[in-house]
N, CA, C, O and CB atoms as a CASP TS submission, in Angstrom:
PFRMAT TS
TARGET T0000
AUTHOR 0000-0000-0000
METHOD Language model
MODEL 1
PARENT N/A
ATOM      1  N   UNK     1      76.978  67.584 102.421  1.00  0.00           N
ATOM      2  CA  UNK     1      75.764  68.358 102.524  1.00  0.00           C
ATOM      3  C   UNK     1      76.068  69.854 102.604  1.00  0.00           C
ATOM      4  O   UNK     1      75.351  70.526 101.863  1.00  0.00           O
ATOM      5  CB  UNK     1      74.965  67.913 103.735  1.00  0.00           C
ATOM      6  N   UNK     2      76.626  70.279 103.057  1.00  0.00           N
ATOM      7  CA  UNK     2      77.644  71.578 103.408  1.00  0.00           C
ATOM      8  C   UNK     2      77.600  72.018 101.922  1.00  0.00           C
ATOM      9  O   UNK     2      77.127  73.132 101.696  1.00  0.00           O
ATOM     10  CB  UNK     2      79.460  71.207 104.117  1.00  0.00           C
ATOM     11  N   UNK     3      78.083  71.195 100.783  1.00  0.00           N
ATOM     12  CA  UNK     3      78.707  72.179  99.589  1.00  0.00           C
ATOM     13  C   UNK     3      77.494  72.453  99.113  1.00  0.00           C
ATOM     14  O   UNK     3      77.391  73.486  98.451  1.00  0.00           O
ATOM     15  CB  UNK     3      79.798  71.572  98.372  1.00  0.00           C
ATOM     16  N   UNK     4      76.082  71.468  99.365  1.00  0.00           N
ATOM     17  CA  UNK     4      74.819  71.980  98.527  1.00  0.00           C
ATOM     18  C   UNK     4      74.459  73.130  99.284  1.00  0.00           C
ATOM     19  O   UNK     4      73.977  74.028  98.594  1.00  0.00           O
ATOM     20  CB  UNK     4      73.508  70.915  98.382  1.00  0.00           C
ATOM     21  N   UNK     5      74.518  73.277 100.047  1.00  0.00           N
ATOM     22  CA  UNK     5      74.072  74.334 101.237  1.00  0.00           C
ATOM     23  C   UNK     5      74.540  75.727 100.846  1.00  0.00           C
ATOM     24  O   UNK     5      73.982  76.818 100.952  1.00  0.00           O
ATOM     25  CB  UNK     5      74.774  73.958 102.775  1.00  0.00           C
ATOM     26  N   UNK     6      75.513  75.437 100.450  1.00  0.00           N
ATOM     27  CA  UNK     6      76.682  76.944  99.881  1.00  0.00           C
ATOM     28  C   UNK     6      76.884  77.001  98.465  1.00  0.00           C
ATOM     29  O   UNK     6      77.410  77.982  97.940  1.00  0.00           O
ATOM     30  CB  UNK     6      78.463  76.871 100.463  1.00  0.00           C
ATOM     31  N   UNK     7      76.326  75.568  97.536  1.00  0.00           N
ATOM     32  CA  UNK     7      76.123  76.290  96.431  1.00  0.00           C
ATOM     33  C   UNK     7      74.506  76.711  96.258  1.00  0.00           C
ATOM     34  O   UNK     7      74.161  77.080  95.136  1.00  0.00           O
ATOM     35  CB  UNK     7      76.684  75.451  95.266  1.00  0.00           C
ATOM     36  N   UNK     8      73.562  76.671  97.265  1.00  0.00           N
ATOM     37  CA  UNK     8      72.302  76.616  96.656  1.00  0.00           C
ATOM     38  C   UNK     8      72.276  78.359  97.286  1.00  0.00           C
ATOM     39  O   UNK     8      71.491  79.158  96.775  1.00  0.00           O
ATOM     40  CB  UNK     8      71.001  75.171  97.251  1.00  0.00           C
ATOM     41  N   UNK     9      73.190  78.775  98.390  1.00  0.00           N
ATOM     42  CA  UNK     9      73.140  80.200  98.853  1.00  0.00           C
ATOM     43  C   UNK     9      74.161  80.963  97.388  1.00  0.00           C
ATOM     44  O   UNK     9      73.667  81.954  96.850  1.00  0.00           O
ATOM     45  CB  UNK     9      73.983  80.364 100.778  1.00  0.00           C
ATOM     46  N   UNK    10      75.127  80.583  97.011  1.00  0.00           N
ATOM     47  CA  UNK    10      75.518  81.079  96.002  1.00  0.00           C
ATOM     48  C   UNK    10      74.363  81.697  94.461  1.00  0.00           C
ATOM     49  O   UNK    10      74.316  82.803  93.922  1.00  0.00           O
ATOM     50  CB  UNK    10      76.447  79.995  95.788  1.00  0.00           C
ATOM     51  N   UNK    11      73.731  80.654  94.227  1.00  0.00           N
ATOM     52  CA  UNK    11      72.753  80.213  93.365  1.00  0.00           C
ATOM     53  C   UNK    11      71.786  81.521  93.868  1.00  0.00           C
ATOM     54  O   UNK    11      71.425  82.252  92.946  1.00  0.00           O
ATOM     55  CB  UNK    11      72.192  78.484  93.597  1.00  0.00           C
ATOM     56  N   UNK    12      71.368  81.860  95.121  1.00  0.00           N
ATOM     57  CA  UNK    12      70.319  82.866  95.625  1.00  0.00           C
ATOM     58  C   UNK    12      70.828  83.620  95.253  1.00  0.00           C
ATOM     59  O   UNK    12      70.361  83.875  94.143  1.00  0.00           O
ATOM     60  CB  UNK    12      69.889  83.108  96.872  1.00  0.00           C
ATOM     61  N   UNK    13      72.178  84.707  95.666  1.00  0.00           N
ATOM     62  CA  UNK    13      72.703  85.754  95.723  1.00  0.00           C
ATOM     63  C   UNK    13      73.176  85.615  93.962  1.00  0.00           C
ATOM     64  O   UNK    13      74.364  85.930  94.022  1.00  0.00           O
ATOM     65  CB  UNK    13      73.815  85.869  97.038  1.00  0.00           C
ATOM     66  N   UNK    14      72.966  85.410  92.934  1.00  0.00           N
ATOM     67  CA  UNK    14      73.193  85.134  91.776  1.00  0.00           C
ATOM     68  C   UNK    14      72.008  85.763  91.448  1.00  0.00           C
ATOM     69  O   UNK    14      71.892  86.789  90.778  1.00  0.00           O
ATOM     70  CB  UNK    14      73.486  83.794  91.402  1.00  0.00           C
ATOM     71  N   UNK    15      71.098  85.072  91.973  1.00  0.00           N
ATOM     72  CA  UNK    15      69.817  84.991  91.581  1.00  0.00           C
ATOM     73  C   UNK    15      68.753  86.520  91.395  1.00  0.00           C
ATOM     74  O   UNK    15      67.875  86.887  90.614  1.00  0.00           O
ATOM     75  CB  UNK    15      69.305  84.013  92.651  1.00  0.00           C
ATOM     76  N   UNK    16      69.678  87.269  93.009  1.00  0.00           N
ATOM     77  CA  UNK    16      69.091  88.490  93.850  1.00  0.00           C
ATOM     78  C   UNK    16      69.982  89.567  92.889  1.00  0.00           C
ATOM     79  O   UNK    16      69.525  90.616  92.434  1.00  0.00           O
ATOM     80  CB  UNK    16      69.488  88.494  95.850  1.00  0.00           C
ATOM     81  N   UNK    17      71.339  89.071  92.690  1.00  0.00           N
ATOM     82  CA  UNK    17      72.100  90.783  92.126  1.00  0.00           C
ATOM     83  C   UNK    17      71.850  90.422  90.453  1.00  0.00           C
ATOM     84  O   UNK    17      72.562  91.019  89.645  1.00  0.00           O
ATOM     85  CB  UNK    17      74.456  91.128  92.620  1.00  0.00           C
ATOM     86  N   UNK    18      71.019  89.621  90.045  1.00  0.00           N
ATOM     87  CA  UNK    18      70.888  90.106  88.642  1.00  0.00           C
ATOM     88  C   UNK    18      69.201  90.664  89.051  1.00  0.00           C
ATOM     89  O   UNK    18      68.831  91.708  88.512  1.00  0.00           O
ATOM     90  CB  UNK    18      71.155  88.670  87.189  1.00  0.00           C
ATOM     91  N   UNK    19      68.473  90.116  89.765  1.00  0.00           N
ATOM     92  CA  UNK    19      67.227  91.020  89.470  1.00  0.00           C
ATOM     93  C   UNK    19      67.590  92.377  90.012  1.00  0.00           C
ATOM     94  O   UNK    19      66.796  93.296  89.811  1.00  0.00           O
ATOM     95  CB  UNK    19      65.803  90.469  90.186  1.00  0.00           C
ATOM     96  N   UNK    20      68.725  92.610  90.689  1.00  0.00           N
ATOM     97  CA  UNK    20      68.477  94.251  91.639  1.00  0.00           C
ATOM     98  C   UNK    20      69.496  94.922  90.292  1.00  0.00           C
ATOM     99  O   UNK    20      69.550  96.148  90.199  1.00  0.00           O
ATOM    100  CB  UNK    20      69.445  94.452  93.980  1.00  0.00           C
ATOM    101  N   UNK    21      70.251  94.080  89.317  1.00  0.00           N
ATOM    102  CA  UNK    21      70.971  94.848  87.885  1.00  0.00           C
ATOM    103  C   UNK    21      69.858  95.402  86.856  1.00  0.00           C
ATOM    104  O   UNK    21      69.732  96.502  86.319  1.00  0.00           O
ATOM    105  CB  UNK    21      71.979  93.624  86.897  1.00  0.00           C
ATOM    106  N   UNK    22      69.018  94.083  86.784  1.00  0.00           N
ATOM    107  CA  UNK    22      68.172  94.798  85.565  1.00  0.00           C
ATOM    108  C   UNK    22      66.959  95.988  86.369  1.00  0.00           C
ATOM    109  O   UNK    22      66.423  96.892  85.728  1.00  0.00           O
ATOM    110  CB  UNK    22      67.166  93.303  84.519  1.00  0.00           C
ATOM    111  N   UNK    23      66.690  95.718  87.959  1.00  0.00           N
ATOM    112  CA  UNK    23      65.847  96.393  88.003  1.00  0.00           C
ATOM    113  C   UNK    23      66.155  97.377  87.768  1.00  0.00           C
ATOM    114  O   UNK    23      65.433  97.921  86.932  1.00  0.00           O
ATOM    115  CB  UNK    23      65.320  96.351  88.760  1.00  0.00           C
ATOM    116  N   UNK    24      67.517  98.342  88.376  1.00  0.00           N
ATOM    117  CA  UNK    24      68.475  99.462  88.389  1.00  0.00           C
ATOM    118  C   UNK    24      68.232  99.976  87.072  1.00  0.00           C
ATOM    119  O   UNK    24      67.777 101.120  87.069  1.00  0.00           O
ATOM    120  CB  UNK    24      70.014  99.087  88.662  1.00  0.00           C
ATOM    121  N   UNK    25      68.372  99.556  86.193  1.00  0.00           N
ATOM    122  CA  UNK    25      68.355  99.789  84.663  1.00  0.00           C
ATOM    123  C   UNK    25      67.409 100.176  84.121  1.00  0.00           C
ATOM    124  O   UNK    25      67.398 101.193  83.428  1.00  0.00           O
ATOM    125  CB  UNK    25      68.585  98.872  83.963  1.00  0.00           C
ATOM    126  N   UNK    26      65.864  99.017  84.455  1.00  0.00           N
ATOM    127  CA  UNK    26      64.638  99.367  83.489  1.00  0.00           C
ATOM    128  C   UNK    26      64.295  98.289  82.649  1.00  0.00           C
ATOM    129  O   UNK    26      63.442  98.438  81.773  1.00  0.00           O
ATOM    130  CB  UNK    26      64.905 100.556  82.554  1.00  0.00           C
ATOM    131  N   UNK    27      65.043  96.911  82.883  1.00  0.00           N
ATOM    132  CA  UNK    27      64.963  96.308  81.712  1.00  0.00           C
ATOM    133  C   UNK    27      63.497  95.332  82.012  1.00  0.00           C
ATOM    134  O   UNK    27      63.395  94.677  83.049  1.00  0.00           O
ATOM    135  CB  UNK    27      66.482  95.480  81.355  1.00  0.00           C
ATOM    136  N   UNK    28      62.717  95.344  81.250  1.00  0.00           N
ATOM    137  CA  UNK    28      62.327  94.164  81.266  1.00  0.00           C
ATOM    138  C   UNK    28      61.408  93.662  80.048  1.00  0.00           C
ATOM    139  O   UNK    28      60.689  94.181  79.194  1.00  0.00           O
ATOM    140  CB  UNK    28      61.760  94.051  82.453  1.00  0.00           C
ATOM    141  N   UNK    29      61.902  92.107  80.502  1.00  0.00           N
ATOM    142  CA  UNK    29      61.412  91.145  78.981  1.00  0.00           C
ATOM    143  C   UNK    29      60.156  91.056  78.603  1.00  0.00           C
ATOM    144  O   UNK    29      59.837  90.303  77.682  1.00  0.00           O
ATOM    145  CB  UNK    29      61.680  89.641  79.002  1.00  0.00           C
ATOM    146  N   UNK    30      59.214  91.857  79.298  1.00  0.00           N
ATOM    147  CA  UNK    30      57.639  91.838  79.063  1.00  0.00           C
ATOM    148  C   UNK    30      57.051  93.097  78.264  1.00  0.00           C
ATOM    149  O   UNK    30      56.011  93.212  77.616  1.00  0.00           O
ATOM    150  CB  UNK    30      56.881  91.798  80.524  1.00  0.00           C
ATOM    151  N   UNK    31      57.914  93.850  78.495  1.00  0.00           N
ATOM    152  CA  UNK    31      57.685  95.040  77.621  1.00  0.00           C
ATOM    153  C   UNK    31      56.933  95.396  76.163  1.00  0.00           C
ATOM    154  O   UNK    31      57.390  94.697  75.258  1.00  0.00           O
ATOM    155  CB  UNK    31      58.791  95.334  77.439  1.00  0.00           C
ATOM    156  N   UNK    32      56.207  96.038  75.862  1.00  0.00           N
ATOM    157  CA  UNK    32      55.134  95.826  74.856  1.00  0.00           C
ATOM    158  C   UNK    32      56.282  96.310  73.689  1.00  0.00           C
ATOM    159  O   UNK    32      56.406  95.557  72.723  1.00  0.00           O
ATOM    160  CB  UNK    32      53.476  96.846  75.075  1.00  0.00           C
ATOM    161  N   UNK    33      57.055  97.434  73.738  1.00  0.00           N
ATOM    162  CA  UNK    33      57.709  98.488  73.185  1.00  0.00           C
ATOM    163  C   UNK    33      59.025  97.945  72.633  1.00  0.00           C
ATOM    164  O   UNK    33      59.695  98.485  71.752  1.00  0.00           O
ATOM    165  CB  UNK    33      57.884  99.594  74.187  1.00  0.00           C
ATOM    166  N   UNK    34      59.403  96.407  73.487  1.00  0.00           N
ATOM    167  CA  UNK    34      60.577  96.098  73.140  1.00  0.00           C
ATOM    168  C   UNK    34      61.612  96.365  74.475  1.00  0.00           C
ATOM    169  O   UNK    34      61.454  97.359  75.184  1.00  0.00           O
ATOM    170  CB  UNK    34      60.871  96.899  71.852  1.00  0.00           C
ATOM    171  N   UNK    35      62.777  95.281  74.755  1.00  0.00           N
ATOM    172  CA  UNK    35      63.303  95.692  75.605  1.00  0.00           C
ATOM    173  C   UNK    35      64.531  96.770  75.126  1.00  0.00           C
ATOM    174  O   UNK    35      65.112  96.600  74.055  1.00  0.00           O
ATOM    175  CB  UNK    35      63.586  94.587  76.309  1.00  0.00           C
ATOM    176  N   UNK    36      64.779  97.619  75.815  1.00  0.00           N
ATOM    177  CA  UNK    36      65.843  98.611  75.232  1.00  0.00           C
ATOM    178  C   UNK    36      67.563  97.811  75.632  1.00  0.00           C
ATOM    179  O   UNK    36      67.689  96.844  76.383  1.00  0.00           O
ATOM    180  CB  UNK    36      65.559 100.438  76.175  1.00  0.00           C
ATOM    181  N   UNK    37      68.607  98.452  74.978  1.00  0.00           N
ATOM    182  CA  UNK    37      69.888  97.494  75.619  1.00  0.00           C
ATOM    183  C   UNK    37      70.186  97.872  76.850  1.00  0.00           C
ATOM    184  O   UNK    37      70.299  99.074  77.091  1.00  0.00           O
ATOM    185  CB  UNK    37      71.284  97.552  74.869  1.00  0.00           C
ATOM    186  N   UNK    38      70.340  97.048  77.704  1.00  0.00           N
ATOM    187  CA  UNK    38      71.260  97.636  78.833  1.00  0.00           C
ATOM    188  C   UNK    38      72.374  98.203  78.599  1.00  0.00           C
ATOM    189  O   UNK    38      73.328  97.816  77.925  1.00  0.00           O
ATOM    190  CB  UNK    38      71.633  96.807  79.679  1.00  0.00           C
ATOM    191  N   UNK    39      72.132  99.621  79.486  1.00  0.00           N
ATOM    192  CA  UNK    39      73.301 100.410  79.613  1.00  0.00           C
ATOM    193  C   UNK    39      72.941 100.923  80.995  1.00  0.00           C
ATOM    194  O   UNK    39      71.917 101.018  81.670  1.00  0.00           O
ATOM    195  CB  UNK    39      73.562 101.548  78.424  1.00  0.00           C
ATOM    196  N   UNK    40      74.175 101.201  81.116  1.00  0.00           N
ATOM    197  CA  UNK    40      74.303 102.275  83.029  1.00  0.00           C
ATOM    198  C   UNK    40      74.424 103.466  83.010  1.00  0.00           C
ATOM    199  O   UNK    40      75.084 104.094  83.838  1.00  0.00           O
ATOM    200  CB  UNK    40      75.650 102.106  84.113  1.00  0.00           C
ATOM    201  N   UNK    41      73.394 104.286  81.435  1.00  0.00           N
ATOM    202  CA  UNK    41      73.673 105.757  81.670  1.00  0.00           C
ATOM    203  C   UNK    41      72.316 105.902  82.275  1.00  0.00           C
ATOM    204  O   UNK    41      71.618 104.891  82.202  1.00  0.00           O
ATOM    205  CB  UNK    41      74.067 106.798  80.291  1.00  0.00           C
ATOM    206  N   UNK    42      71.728 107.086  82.934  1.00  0.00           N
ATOM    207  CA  UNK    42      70.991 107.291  82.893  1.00  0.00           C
ATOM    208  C   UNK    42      69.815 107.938  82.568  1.00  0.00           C
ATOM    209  O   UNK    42      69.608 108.899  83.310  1.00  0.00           O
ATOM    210  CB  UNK    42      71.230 107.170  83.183  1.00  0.00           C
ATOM    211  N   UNK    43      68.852 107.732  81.604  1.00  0.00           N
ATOM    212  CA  UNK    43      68.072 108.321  80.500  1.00  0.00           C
ATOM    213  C   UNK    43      66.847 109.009  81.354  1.00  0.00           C
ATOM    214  O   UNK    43      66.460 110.135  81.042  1.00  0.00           O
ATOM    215  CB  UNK    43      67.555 107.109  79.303  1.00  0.00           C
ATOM    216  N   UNK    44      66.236 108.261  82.479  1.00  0.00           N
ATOM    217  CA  UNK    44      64.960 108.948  82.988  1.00  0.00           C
ATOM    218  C   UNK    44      63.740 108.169  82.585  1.00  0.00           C
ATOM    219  O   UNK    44      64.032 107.060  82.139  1.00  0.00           O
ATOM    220  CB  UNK    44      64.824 110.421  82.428  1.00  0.00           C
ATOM    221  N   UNK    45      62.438 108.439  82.617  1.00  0.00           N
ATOM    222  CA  UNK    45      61.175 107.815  82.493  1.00  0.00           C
ATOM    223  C   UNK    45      61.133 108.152  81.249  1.00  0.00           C
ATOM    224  O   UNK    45      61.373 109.272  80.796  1.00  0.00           O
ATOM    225  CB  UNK    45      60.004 108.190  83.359  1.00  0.00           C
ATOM    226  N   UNK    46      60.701 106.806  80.421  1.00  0.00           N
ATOM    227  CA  UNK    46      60.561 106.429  78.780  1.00  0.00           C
ATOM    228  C   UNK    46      59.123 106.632  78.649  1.00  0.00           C
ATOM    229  O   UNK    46      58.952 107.088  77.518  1.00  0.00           O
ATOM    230  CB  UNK    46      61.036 104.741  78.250  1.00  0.00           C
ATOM    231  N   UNK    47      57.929 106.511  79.291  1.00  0.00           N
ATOM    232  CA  UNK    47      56.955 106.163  79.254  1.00  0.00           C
ATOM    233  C   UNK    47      56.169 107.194  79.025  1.00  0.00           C
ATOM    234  O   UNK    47      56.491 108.283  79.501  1.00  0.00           O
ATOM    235  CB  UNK    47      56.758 105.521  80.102  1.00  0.00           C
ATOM    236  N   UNK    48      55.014 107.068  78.273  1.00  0.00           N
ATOM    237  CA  UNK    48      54.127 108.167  77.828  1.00  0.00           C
ATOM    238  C   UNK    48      53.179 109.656  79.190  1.00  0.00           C
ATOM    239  O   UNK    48      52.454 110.538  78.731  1.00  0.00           O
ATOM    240  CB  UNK    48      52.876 107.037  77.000  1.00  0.00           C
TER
END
């Protein structure tokens, strides 16, 4: 029971540092405009 326990906390923290990557970035898949590529420079506000 132990290993589900520690893979299902693994599975969270997987879960948490890719949404806090793309948030960092800008990315997202709903975007009317298209998603742009991820990169880690930083460009600033795209938006009209």
């Amino acid at each position: 029971m132990i290993r589900h326990v520690i893979l299902y906390g693994v599975f969270c923290l997987a879960v948490v540092g890719l949404f806090m990557l793309t948030a960092s970035d800008g990315y997202s898949p709903f975007s009317t405009g298209g998603a742009r590529p991820m990169s880690h420079a930083f460009y600033g506000p795209t938006h009209k």
